[in-house]
Tab-separated table of C-alpha atoms in Angstrom:
chain	number	residue	atom	x	y	z
A	1	MET	CA	90.359	82.883	-7.491
A	2	HIS	CA	87.104	84.716	-6.205
A	3	THR	CA	85.916	83.145	-2.623
A	4	VAL	CA	82.313	83.458	-1.532
A	5	VAL	CA	82.295	83.118	2.822
A	6	VAL	CA	78.930	81.444	4.074
A	7	GLY	CA	77.692	82.835	7.474
A	8	THR	CA	74.710	82.478	9.312
A	9	SER	CA	72.629	85.365	7.782
A	10	GLY	CA	72.259	84.526	4.156
A	11	VAL	CA	74.222	85.098	0.829
A	12	THR	CA	73.766	87.798	-1.954
A	13	ALA	CA	72.424	87.091	-5.655
A	14	SER	CA	76.052	87.803	-6.683
A	15	ASP	CA	77.399	85.150	-4.866
A	16	VAL	CA	75.261	83.047	-6.084
A	17	LEU	CA	76.420	83.904	-9.361
A	18	ALA	CA	79.756	83.638	-8.934
A	19	VAL	CA	79.595	80.062	-7.761
A	20	ALA	CA	77.192	79.198	-10.477
A	21	ARG	CA	79.006	80.350	-13.203
A	22	ASP	CA	82.030	81.260	-11.954
A	23	GLY	CA	83.680	78.599	-10.329
A	24	ALA	CA	84.201	80.675	-6.874
A	25	ARG	CA	85.584	78.742	-4.343
A	26	ILE	CA	83.470	78.459	-0.723
A	27	GLU	CA	84.680	78.683	2.582
A	28	LEU	CA	82.556	78.329	5.924
A	29	SER	CA	82.901	81.203	8.581
A	30	GLY	CA	83.532	80.435	11.865
A	31	GLU	CA	79.843	82.072	12.897
A	32	ALA	CA	78.280	79.516	10.521
A	33	VAL	CA	80.721	76.386	11.851
A	34	ALA	CA	79.615	77.526	15.498
A	35	ALA	CA	75.955	77.870	14.647
A	36	LEU	CA	76.087	74.572	12.744
A	37	ALA	CA	77.157	72.729	15.893
A	38	ALA	CA	75.242	74.104	18.422
A	39	ALA	CA	71.696	73.177	16.048
A	40	ARG	CA	73.200	70.037	16.170
A	41	GLU	CA	73.337	69.624	19.970
A	42	ILE	CA	70.009	70.373	20.047
A	43	VAL	CA	68.669	67.589	17.621
A	44	ASP	CA	70.856	65.048	19.337
A	45	ALA	CA	69.233	66.036	22.810
A	46	LEU	CA	65.929	65.219	20.758
A	47	ALA	CA	67.078	62.182	19.297
A	48	ALA	CA	67.705	60.642	22.880
A	49	LYS	CA	64.268	61.600	23.972
A	50	PRO	CA	61.430	58.933	23.841
A	51	GLU	CA	58.961	61.274	22.273
A	52	PRO	CA	58.943	61.419	18.444
A	53	VAL	CA	59.543	64.756	16.742
A	54	TYR	CA	59.302	64.670	13.329
A	55	GLY	CA	62.425	64.274	10.787
A	56	VAL	CA	64.479	63.600	14.119
A	57	SER	CA	62.642	60.206	14.804
A	58	THR	CA	59.683	59.499	12.517
A	59	GLY	CA	59.314	58.819	8.580
A	60	PHE	CA	58.160	61.843	6.429
A	61	GLY	CA	55.496	63.071	4.704
A	62	ALA	CA	52.547	60.384	4.828
A	63	LEU	CA	54.381	58.318	6.645
A	64	ALA	CA	55.235	60.977	9.552
A	65	THR	CA	53.213	58.846	11.646
A	66	ARG	CA	55.702	55.770	12.387
A	67	HIS	CA	58.783	56.047	15.146
A	68	ILE	CA	61.715	55.252	14.101
A	69	SER	CA	63.981	53.497	16.432
A	70	PRO	CA	67.492	54.727	17.068
A	71	GLU	CA	69.097	51.885	15.349
A	72	LEU	CA	67.147	52.777	12.315
A	73	ARG	CA	67.740	55.941	12.372
A	74	ALA	CA	70.984	56.055	9.712
A	75	GLN	CA	68.880	53.707	7.249
A	76	LEU	CA	66.165	56.317	7.443
A	77	GLN	CA	68.296	59.109	6.131
A	78	ARG	CA	70.136	57.305	3.622
A	79	ASN	CA	66.983	55.587	2.195
A	80	ILE	CA	65.144	58.928	1.984
A	81	VAL	CA	67.945	60.191	-0.267
A	82	ARG	CA	68.239	57.086	-2.140
A	83	SER	CA	64.506	57.092	-2.334
A	84	HIS	CA	63.581	60.497	-3.506
A	85	ALA	CA	66.619	60.656	-6.061
A	86	ALA	CA	63.980	59.558	-8.490
A	87	GLY	CA	64.450	62.160	-11.380
A	88	LEU	CA	64.165	61.453	-14.906
A	89	GLY	CA	64.601	63.181	-18.017
A	90	PRO	CA	67.690	65.374	-19.352
A	91	ARG	CA	70.430	66.608	-17.353
A	92	VAL	CA	69.678	69.792	-15.581
A	93	GLU	CA	72.967	72.598	-16.562
A	94	ARG	CA	75.637	72.378	-14.938
A	95	GLU	CA	75.412	75.752	-13.593
A	96	VAL	CA	71.758	75.069	-12.840
A	97	VAL	CA	72.985	72.249	-10.088
A	98	ARG	CA	75.966	74.102	-8.425
A	99	ALA	CA	73.520	76.812	-7.938
A	100	LEU	CA	71.285	74.549	-5.829
A	101	MET	CA	73.872	72.994	-3.821
A	102	PHE	CA	74.901	76.165	-3.000
A	103	LEU	CA	71.780	77.517	-1.514
A	104	ARG	CA	70.840	74.858	0.472
A	105	LEU	CA	74.494	74.468	1.577
A	106	LYS	CA	73.257	78.669	2.405
A	107	THR	CA	70.325	77.544	4.669
A	108	VAL	CA	72.439	74.475	5.991
A	109	CYS	CA	74.736	77.230	7.478
A	110	SER	CA	72.072	79.080	8.782
A	111	GLY	CA	71.717	77.441	12.016
A	112	HIS	CA	68.505	76.017	11.603
A	113	THR	CA	68.828	72.784	10.299
A	114	GLY	CA	70.412	70.748	12.839
A	115	VAL	CA	73.057	69.361	10.003
A	116	ARG	CA	76.641	69.119	11.832
A	117	PRO	CA	79.260	71.229	10.717
A	118	GLU	CA	81.206	68.204	8.742
A	119	VAL	CA	78.206	68.027	6.437
A	120	ALA	CA	78.488	71.582	5.253
A	121	GLN	CA	82.196	71.217	5.276
A	122	THR	CA	81.445	68.008	2.610
A	123	MET	CA	79.117	70.333	0.742
A	124	ALA	CA	81.657	73.054	0.043
A	125	ASP	CA	84.148	70.612	-0.666
A	126	VAL	CA	82.261	69.301	-3.596
A	127	LEU	CA	81.109	72.596	-4.744
A	128	ASN	CA	84.883	73.625	-5.102
A	129	ALA	CA	86.209	70.336	-6.385
A	130	GLY	CA	84.363	70.990	-9.574
A	131	ILE	CA	82.112	67.728	-9.285
A	132	THR	CA	78.465	68.318	-10.251
A	133	PRO	CA	75.789	65.555	-9.318
A	134	VAL	CA	73.988	64.354	-12.448
A	135	VAL	CA	70.155	66.036	-11.757
A	136	HIS	CA	67.088	65.392	-14.032
A	137	GLU	CA	64.358	67.673	-15.537
A	138	TYR	CA	61.874	65.919	-13.736
A	139	GLY	CA	60.970	65.313	-10.488
A	140	SER	CA	60.207	68.433	-8.089
A	141	LEU	CA	56.649	69.759	-7.686
A	142	GLY	CA	58.329	73.183	-6.098
A	143	CYS	CA	56.723	71.952	-2.476
A	144	SER	CA	58.320	70.023	0.146
A	145	GLY	CA	61.589	71.768	-1.610
A	146	ASP	CA	62.896	70.690	-5.108
A	147	LEU	CA	62.858	67.039	-3.427
A	148	ALA	CA	64.369	65.022	-6.176
A	149	PRO	CA	67.164	67.737	-7.608
A	150	LEU	CA	68.387	67.801	-4.313
A	151	SER	CA	68.083	64.402	-3.393
A	152	HIS	CA	70.379	63.701	-6.416
A	153	CYS	CA	72.694	66.349	-4.768
A	154	ALA	CA	72.678	64.002	-1.676
A	155	LEU	CA	72.988	61.203	-2.842
A	156	THR	CA	76.279	62.534	-4.528
A	157	LEU	CA	77.677	63.416	-0.715
A	158	MET	CA	77.212	59.716	-0.061
A	159	GLY	CA	79.411	58.776	-2.746
A	160	GLU	CA	76.495	57.375	-5.003
A	161	GLY	CA	75.030	57.944	-8.032
A	162	ASP	CA	76.589	59.908	-10.837
A	163	ALA	CA	78.423	62.918	-10.915
A	164	GLU	CA	80.270	65.054	-13.652
A	165	GLY	CA	83.858	65.896	-13.273
A	166	ARG	CA	85.505	69.254	-13.595
A	167	ASP	CA	86.154	67.616	-17.367
A	168	GLY	CA	82.870	67.343	-17.988
A	169	VAL	CA	82.901	63.614	-17.995
A	170	VAL	CA	80.042	61.516	-16.049
A	171	ARG	CA	81.452	58.870	-13.558
A	172	SER	CA	80.330	57.168	-10.318
A	173	ALA	CA	80.042	59.899	-7.712
A	174	GLY	CA	82.495	57.817	-4.913
A	175	GLU	CA	84.689	57.192	-7.659
A	176	LEU	CA	84.852	61.194	-7.678
A	177	LEU	CA	84.914	61.951	-3.973
A	178	ALA	CA	87.837	59.652	-3.945
A	179	GLU	CA	90.225	61.185	-6.500
A	180	HIS	CA	89.858	64.679	-4.568
A	181	GLY	CA	89.902	62.935	-0.952
A	182	ILE	CA	86.604	63.596	0.104
A	183	ALA	CA	85.090	61.195	2.424
A	184	PRO	CA	81.505	60.167	1.733
A	185	VAL	CA	79.061	61.804	4.283
A	186	GLU	CA	77.368	59.164	6.980
A	187	LEU	CA	73.788	60.369	7.683
A	188	ARG	CA	72.669	61.048	11.168
A	189	GLU	CA	69.311	61.862	12.452
A	190	LYS	CA	67.342	64.771	10.420
A	191	GLU	CA	70.302	65.289	7.954
A	192	GLY	CA	68.860	63.615	5.161
A	193	LEU	CA	65.779	65.099	5.120
A	194	ALA	CA	67.551	68.889	5.874
A	195	LEU	CA	69.402	68.419	2.444
A	196	LEU	CA	66.705	67.763	0.577
A	197	ASN	CA	64.207	70.037	1.617
A	198	GLY	CA	64.381	73.492	0.134
A	199	THR	CA	63.332	75.948	-2.556
A	200	ASP	CA	66.887	76.308	-3.807
A	201	GLY	CA	66.425	75.130	-7.669
A	202	MET	CA	63.976	77.658	-8.221
A	203	LEU	CA	65.726	80.421	-6.709
A	204	GLY	CA	69.137	79.891	-8.333
A	205	MET	CA	67.240	79.649	-11.701
A	206	LEU	CA	65.508	83.079	-10.599
A	207	ILE	CA	68.919	84.494	-9.999
A	208	MET	CA	70.168	83.673	-12.941
A	209	ALA	CA	67.209	84.551	-15.196
A	210	LEU	CA	67.117	88.157	-13.689
A	211	ALA	CA	70.467	88.749	-14.650
A	212	ASP	CA	70.855	87.658	-18.188
A	213	LEU	CA	67.433	89.501	-17.918
A	214	ASP	CA	68.820	92.576	-16.967
A	215	THR	CA	71.316	92.664	-20.138
A	216	LEU	CA	68.663	91.472	-22.338
A	217	TYR	CA	66.169	94.563	-21.583
A	218	LYS	CA	68.903	96.989	-21.676
A	219	SER	CA	69.685	95.533	-25.062
A	220	ALA	CA	65.574	95.650	-26.379
A	221	ASP	CA	65.720	99.211	-25.053
A	222	VAL	CA	68.692	99.267	-27.957
A	223	THR	CA	67.390	97.214	-30.556
A	224	ALA	CA	63.862	99.502	-30.232
A	225	ALA	CA	65.506	102.458	-30.519
A	226	LEU	CA	67.466	101.053	-33.710
A	227	SER	CA	63.828	100.329	-35.387
A	228	MET	CA	62.924	103.864	-34.604
A	229	GLU	CA	65.511	105.162	-36.572
A	230	ALA	CA	65.148	102.748	-39.509
A	231	LEU	CA	61.444	103.509	-39.596
A	232	LEU	CA	62.082	107.182	-39.445
A	233	GLY	CA	60.129	107.364	-36.596
A	234	THR	CA	59.659	110.695	-33.765
A	235	ASP	CA	61.707	110.327	-30.321
A	236	LYS	CA	59.123	113.234	-29.013
A	237	VAL	CA	57.910	110.287	-27.326
A	238	LEU	CA	60.681	109.723	-25.459
A	239	ALA	CA	60.742	113.320	-23.901
A	240	PRO	CA	61.359	112.570	-20.155
A	241	GLU	CA	58.099	115.042	-19.406
A	242	LEU	CA	56.174	112.468	-21.008
A	243	HIS	CA	57.254	109.773	-18.465
A	244	ALA	CA	57.132	111.505	-15.396
A	245	ILE	CA	53.022	111.867	-16.073
A	246	ARG	CA	52.799	108.469	-15.586
A	247	PRO	CA	55.618	107.921	-13.155
A	248	HIS	CA	55.955	103.353	-13.240
A	249	PRO	CA	59.903	103.499	-12.733
A	250	GLY	CA	60.751	101.081	-15.447
A	251	GLN	CA	58.816	103.216	-18.167
A	252	GLY	CA	61.007	105.952	-17.350
A	253	ALA	CA	64.195	104.275	-17.540
A	254	ALA	CA	63.422	102.403	-21.242
A	255	ALA	CA	62.540	105.640	-22.519
A	256	ALA	CA	65.757	107.431	-21.038
A	257	ASN	CA	67.732	104.450	-22.468
A	258	MET	CA	66.234	104.864	-25.888
A	259	LEU	CA	66.759	108.874	-26.418
A	260	ALA	CA	70.470	108.256	-24.800
A	261	VAL	CA	70.990	105.506	-28.053
A	262	LEU	CA	69.242	108.083	-30.342
A	263	LYS	CA	70.883	111.534	-29.430
A	264	GLY	CA	72.434	113.103	-32.441
A	265	SER	CA	70.163	111.264	-35.077
A	266	GLY	CA	69.761	111.981	-38.310
A	267	LEU	CA	66.927	109.492	-39.030
A	268	THR	CA	64.620	110.655	-36.156
A	269	GLY	CA	61.854	113.671	-35.331
A	270	HIS	CA	62.410	115.259	-39.133
A	271	HIS	CA	60.830	113.342	-41.680
A	272	GLN	CA	57.256	113.136	-41.350
A	273	ASP	CA	56.523	115.355	-44.326
A	274	ASP	CA	58.058	112.832	-46.195
A	275	ALA	CA	55.579	109.817	-45.278
A	276	PRO	CA	52.970	111.723	-43.223
A	277	ARG	CA	52.221	110.136	-39.579
A	278	VAL	CA	50.368	111.923	-36.897
A	279	GLN	CA	52.032	109.020	-34.939
A	280	ASP	CA	54.318	105.994	-35.143
A	281	ALA	CA	52.607	102.186	-34.653
A	282	TYR	CA	52.228	101.070	-31.053
A	283	SER	CA	54.813	98.652	-31.371
A	284	VAL	CA	57.670	101.835	-31.851
A	285	ARG	CA	55.343	104.563	-29.781
A	286	CYS	CA	55.087	102.326	-26.686
A	287	ALA	CA	58.382	100.446	-26.699
A	288	PRO	CA	59.286	102.263	-23.204
A	289	GLN	CA	55.731	100.900	-21.676
A	290	VAL	CA	56.092	97.653	-22.376
A	291	ALA	CA	59.831	97.097	-21.764
A	292	GLY	CA	59.250	99.303	-18.611
A	293	ALA	CA	56.563	97.239	-17.478
A	294	GLY	CA	58.878	94.253	-17.474
A	295	ARG	CA	61.610	96.072	-15.608
A	296	ASP	CA	59.129	96.754	-12.562
A	297	THR	CA	58.253	93.073	-12.678
A	298	MET	CA	61.866	92.143	-12.211
A	299	ALA	CA	62.219	94.774	-9.595
A	300	HIS	CA	59.672	92.543	-7.627
A	301	ALA	CA	60.799	89.440	-8.601
A	302	ARG	CA	64.655	91.015	-7.250
A	303	LEU	CA	62.797	91.805	-4.245
A	304	VAL	CA	61.208	88.063	-3.764
A	305	ALA	CA	64.880	86.612	-4.024
A	306	GLU	CA	66.559	88.622	-1.819
A	307	ARG	CA	63.862	87.951	0.822
A	308	GLU	CA	64.152	84.130	-0.120
A	309	LEU	CA	68.206	84.620	-0.094
A	310	ALA	CA	67.680	85.507	3.728
A	311	SER	CA	65.614	82.526	4.522
A	312	ALA	CA	66.449	79.137	6.286
A	313	VAL	CA	63.792	76.910	4.387
A	314	ASP	CA	63.409	73.761	6.127
A	315	ASN	CA	61.010	71.290	8.061
A	316	PRO	CA	61.232	70.579	10.513
A	317	VAL	CA	63.449	73.760	11.760
A	318	VAL	CA	65.698	74.786	14.838
A	319	LEU	CA	64.778	77.763	16.797
A	320	PRO	CA	67.002	79.608	18.737
A	321	ASP	CA	65.525	79.039	22.073
A	322	GLY	CA	65.809	75.060	21.267
A	323	ARG	CA	62.756	74.135	19.513
A	324	VAL	CA	62.568	71.980	16.519
A	325	GLU	CA	59.094	72.962	14.733
A	326	SER	CA	57.477	71.502	11.740
A	327	ASN	CA	56.369	74.588	9.360
A	328	GLY	CA	55.475	75.136	5.415
A	329	ASN	CA	58.445	77.220	4.589
A	330	PHE	CA	59.307	75.134	2.064
A	331	HIS	CA	56.300	76.069	0.042
A	332	GLY	CA	57.603	77.671	-3.615
A	333	ALA	CA	54.731	79.991	-4.035
A	334	PRO	CA	56.759	83.164	-3.495
A	335	VAL	CA	59.171	81.967	-5.810
A	336	ALA	CA	56.913	80.330	-8.115
A	337	TYR	CA	54.558	83.102	-8.825
A	338	VAL	CA	57.219	85.713	-9.789
A	339	LEU	CA	59.076	83.207	-12.435
A	340	ASP	CA	55.748	82.977	-14.029
A	341	PHE	CA	55.488	87.155	-13.679
A	342	LEU	CA	59.280	87.021	-15.988
A	343	ALA	CA	57.929	84.776	-18.667
A	344	ILE	CA	54.900	86.680	-19.396
A	345	ALA	CA	57.021	90.112	-19.083
A	346	ALA	CA	59.367	88.222	-21.780
A	347	ALA	CA	56.950	87.200	-23.916
A	348	ASP	CA	55.109	90.179	-24.863
A	349	LEU	CA	58.731	92.042	-24.398
A	350	ALA	CA	59.627	89.342	-27.470
A	351	SER	CA	56.216	90.042	-29.133
A	352	ILE	CA	56.497	93.986	-29.677
A	353	ALA	CA	60.123	93.622	-30.926
A	354	GLU	CA	59.010	91.288	-33.554
A	355	ARG	CA	55.799	93.473	-34.549
A	356	ARG	CA	58.609	96.193	-35.367
A	357	THR	CA	60.655	93.542	-37.334
A	358	ASP	CA	57.860	93.016	-39.729
A	359	ARG	CA	56.970	96.600	-39.852
A	360	LEU	CA	60.721	96.834	-41.028
A	361	LEU	CA	60.340	94.507	-43.654
A	362	ASP	CA	56.844	95.716	-45.155
A	363	LYS	CA	57.162	97.961	-47.893
A	364	ASN	CA	53.851	99.280	-47.063
A	365	ARG	CA	54.841	100.526	-43.345
A	366	SER	CA	58.450	100.812	-43.731
A	367	HIS	CA	58.310	104.461	-45.114
A	368	GLY	CA	60.559	103.336	-47.915
A	369	LEU	CA	62.491	100.876	-47.158
A	370	PRO	CA	63.104	97.852	-49.829
A	371	PRO	CA	60.624	94.635	-49.408
A	372	PHE	CA	61.836	92.641	-47.008
A	373	LEU	CA	65.177	94.605	-46.876
A	374	ALA	CA	66.310	92.941	-50.132
A	375	ASP	CA	69.100	93.510	-52.032
A	376	ASP	CA	67.108	93.222	-55.613
A	377	ALA	CA	63.747	92.189	-54.520
A	378	GLY	CA	61.978	89.128	-56.481
A	379	VAL	CA	65.269	87.308	-57.468
A	380	ASP	CA	66.582	88.004	-53.213
A	381	SER	CA	64.172	87.403	-50.468
A	382	GLY	CA	65.766	89.298	-47.884
A	383	LEU	CA	65.053	88.757	-44.483
A	384	MET	CA	61.242	87.214	-45.265
A	385	ILE	CA	62.339	83.921	-43.325
A	386	ALA	CA	64.293	85.621	-40.588
A	387	GLN	CA	60.863	86.893	-39.356
A	388	TYR	CA	59.451	83.484	-39.805
A	389	THR	CA	62.053	82.094	-37.366
A	390	GLN	CA	61.714	84.938	-35.043
A	391	ALA	CA	57.543	84.676	-35.077
A	392	ALA	CA	57.957	81.107	-34.076
A	393	LEU	CA	60.008	81.657	-31.224
A	394	VAL	CA	57.989	84.255	-29.895
A	395	SER	CA	54.590	81.979	-30.676
A	396	GLU	CA	56.699	79.276	-28.485
A	397	LEU	CA	57.507	82.046	-25.770
A	398	LYS	CA	53.584	82.704	-25.577
A	399	ARG	CA	53.197	79.098	-24.573
A	400	LEU	CA	55.967	79.258	-22.022
A	401	ALA	CA	54.368	82.209	-20.199
A	402	VAL	CA	50.957	80.009	-19.422
A	403	PRO	CA	51.568	79.872	-15.691
A	404	ALA	CA	53.083	76.617	-14.083
A	405	SER	CA	52.254	77.732	-10.571
A	406	ALA	CA	48.443	77.906	-11.396
A	407	ASP	CA	48.633	74.293	-11.596
A	408	SER	CA	48.838	71.595	-8.728
A	409	ILE	CA	48.879	67.822	-8.406
A	410	PRO	CA	48.356	66.254	-5.047
A	411	SER	CA	51.174	63.836	-3.820
A	412	SER	CA	52.219	61.954	-1.055
A	413	ALA	CA	48.811	59.902	-0.442
A	414	MET	CA	47.009	63.567	0.201
A	415	GLN	CA	49.507	64.799	3.035
A	416	GLU	CA	51.195	67.117	0.405
A	417	ASP	CA	47.886	68.087	-1.588
A	418	HIS	CA	48.927	71.734	-2.473
A	419	VAL	CA	52.129	72.404	-4.337
A	420	SER	CA	53.510	75.486	-6.503
A	421	MET	CA	55.220	73.694	-9.575
A	422	GLY	CA	57.858	76.257	-8.868
A	423	TRP	CA	60.652	74.088	-10.483
A	424	SER	CA	58.616	73.873	-13.875
A	425	ALA	CA	58.249	77.731	-12.982
A	426	ALA	CA	62.059	77.853	-13.234
A	427	ARG	CA	62.575	75.562	-16.141
A	428	LYS	CA	60.262	77.263	-18.673
A	429	LEU	CA	61.397	80.622	-17.829
A	430	ARG	CA	65.083	79.412	-18.609
A	431	THR	CA	63.967	78.658	-22.383
A	432	ALA	CA	61.667	81.763	-22.316
A	433	VAL	CA	64.975	83.800	-21.777
A	434	ASP	CA	67.522	82.164	-24.342
A	435	ASN	CA	64.285	82.197	-26.763
A	436	LEU	CA	63.723	86.172	-25.936
A	437	ALA	CA	67.735	86.742	-26.967
A	438	ARG	CA	67.416	85.122	-30.492
A	439	VAL	CA	64.184	87.192	-31.076
A	440	LEU	CA	65.963	90.818	-29.954
A	441	ALA	CA	68.738	89.245	-32.270
A	442	VAL	CA	66.795	89.302	-35.294
A	443	GLU	CA	65.047	92.468	-34.762
A	444	LEU	CA	69.233	93.903	-34.494
A	445	TYR	CA	69.906	92.227	-37.767
A	446	ALA	CA	66.787	93.460	-39.527
A	447	ALA	CA	67.402	97.049	-37.707
A	448	THR	CA	70.873	97.724	-38.938
A	449	ARG	CA	70.515	96.719	-41.931
A	450	ALA	CA	67.751	98.994	-42.713
A	451	ILE	CA	69.744	101.615	-41.199
A	452	GLU	CA	72.226	101.148	-43.800
A	453	LEU	CA	69.800	101.110	-46.686
A	454	ARG	CA	68.834	104.808	-45.593
A	455	GLU	CA	71.513	106.147	-47.807
A	456	GLY	CA	72.569	109.887	-47.110
A	457	LEU	CA	71.029	109.894	-43.610
A	458	VAL	CA	73.397	109.431	-40.302
A	459	PRO	CA	72.564	107.478	-37.663
A	460	ALA	CA	73.033	108.410	-33.924
A	461	PRO	CA	76.805	107.957	-32.883
A	462	ALA	CA	75.520	105.405	-30.267
A	463	SER	CA	73.664	103.236	-33.147
A	464	GLN	CA	76.795	103.743	-35.534
A	465	ALA	CA	78.811	101.938	-32.704
A	466	ALA	CA	76.178	99.182	-32.472
A	467	ILE	CA	76.130	99.021	-36.197
A	468	ASP	CA	80.039	98.664	-36.307
A	469	ALA	CA	80.367	96.381	-33.516
A	470	VAL	CA	77.982	93.912	-34.562
A	471	ARG	CA	79.707	93.870	-38.033
A	472	ALA	CA	82.731	93.345	-36.275
A	473	ALA	CA	81.168	90.317	-34.225
A	474	GLY	CA	80.730	88.754	-38.369
A	475	VAL	CA	77.343	89.789	-38.681
A	476	GLN	CA	77.259	90.751	-42.086
A	477	GLY	CA	75.510	93.589	-43.497
A	478	PRO	CA	73.267	94.699	-46.378
A	479	GLY	CA	73.672	92.741	-49.935
A	480	PRO	CA	72.130	89.722	-51.920
A	481	ASP	CA	70.808	86.611	-50.404
A	482	ARG	CA	73.544	84.570	-48.565
A	483	PHE	CA	73.037	81.573	-46.076
A	484	LEU	CA	71.356	83.185	-42.860
A	485	ALA	CA	71.718	80.884	-40.073
A	486	PRO	CA	75.393	81.956	-39.351
A	487	ASP	CA	74.277	85.472	-39.193
A	488	LEU	CA	71.368	85.221	-37.102
A	489	ALA	CA	73.886	82.639	-34.685
A	490	ALA	CA	76.130	85.475	-34.673
A	491	ALA	CA	73.922	88.302	-34.043
A	492	ASP	CA	72.060	85.988	-31.166
A	493	ALA	CA	75.942	84.995	-29.787
A	494	PHE	CA	76.212	89.250	-29.840
A	495	VAL	CA	73.058	90.221	-27.852
A	496	ARG	CA	73.507	87.517	-25.398
A	497	ALA	CA	76.910	88.199	-24.489
A	498	GLY	CA	76.193	91.484	-24.009
A	499	ARG	CA	78.211	93.141	-26.675
A	500	LEU	CA	75.547	95.344	-27.613
A	501	VAL	CA	74.895	96.883	-24.453
A	502	GLU	CA	78.734	97.236	-24.280
A	503	ALA	CA	79.309	99.212	-27.671
A	504	VAL	CA	76.596	101.315	-27.093
A	505	GLU	CA	77.734	102.289	-23.500
A	506	THR	CA	80.977	103.513	-24.739
A	507	VAL	CA	79.231	106.574	-26.713
A	508	THR	CA	76.320	106.937	-23.990
A	509	GLY	CA	77.683	105.573	-21.067
A	510	PRO	CA	75.797	103.249	-18.658
A	511	LEU	CA	72.321	102.088	-19.875
A	512	ARG	CA	69.752	102.154	-17.016
């Protein structure tokens, strides 16, 4: 099994994906253990002094003015975890919780939090045992960290609350720890606070969304190319010299992908005389511009994620010169903004895909295709309601594009008076990504059927590879009406798993 070694300088996006989705094992580097021990010495020294230090010998948030005596500090750390584990709503997905815990461990190992090495090792042991704390949908404002989600994770480290075992069964966390020989942690000064105070949930969901969107944007280039073929459009608009004079990198990549898919097509570029068109519709002609803008948005989001992966987000932090200082680095604004940007881009990509699908089904705009791609229009309805479903998904995507980060509700008696709502931005982006895959699946279903209805015309080799692969996956081609939901579900699974891109790349080579 792949092993991820956590040091003091952060981790990579691929490390996060390996732990969250593939169950990779975690080890702490010797450098990380030494840094943890050194920072802990500083915290212990401060704890022994009579002067109050936030997070070490005081209360938290609006209660930070109270100095806590030494005999109550262990109770203080337990209490912050118990009281902050106040989430409600549905359970959060296992991969999100694993990413959340792993990214908190990454920051702990930076040596800036003052957490003891044994606490960090327990975090790694819990992840390696496949124990997943029960975390709920609601409870984070994306400021002062993803507080409730991280608190539910810290509760598991203490042997309290509920968690899911490797078998998927929810049980007592204490029982699961005992089963794997893991001793519950006894939190000391600052440790409870350090386990709660980070942007780890929203960052983990950003990293996973970027991985999924990378596949979906390539898939969207393929479905756009297939629709262009089915509509007998012209691929001249994809010429590199046209995109070179508006040099957005994403636009050039999308156009190059579409051109690669269409190479050798017998449907594009020379059928204009049969149904005269000066230009193709925007949804066909401007596909690279829309997909490209989304790609460039992803590039910015990756930059933010990389910076966040290299960060130590906690409050207060232990600095190399021995100071323990309060700060505002836990504010989720940088991550929240790009999560919202990506939801907007996903909605627009879905919207343009739906417009191409509708064009394929409309006999007045499809340039010779049967109404709704039906076998016997009137007797058969064809894909009429598949487009309804697609339109419903696009409408939902537009609602999900409303930015969460534009909102703020003050909390903690106005001490935390401006928050990022980054967790909410991440949660709605996950739904947006799922719905985008479904929208592209419907376009794929319609475009492949439409190409097959163009009798006597030969599609591009890459297009044919896509058609062959989707048919082999159980998605049926043209014919009389049938129960459509299973076909659409199979197309969705095909797109989501990256198999559409894989099929095309057997002909084109790697897409950009």
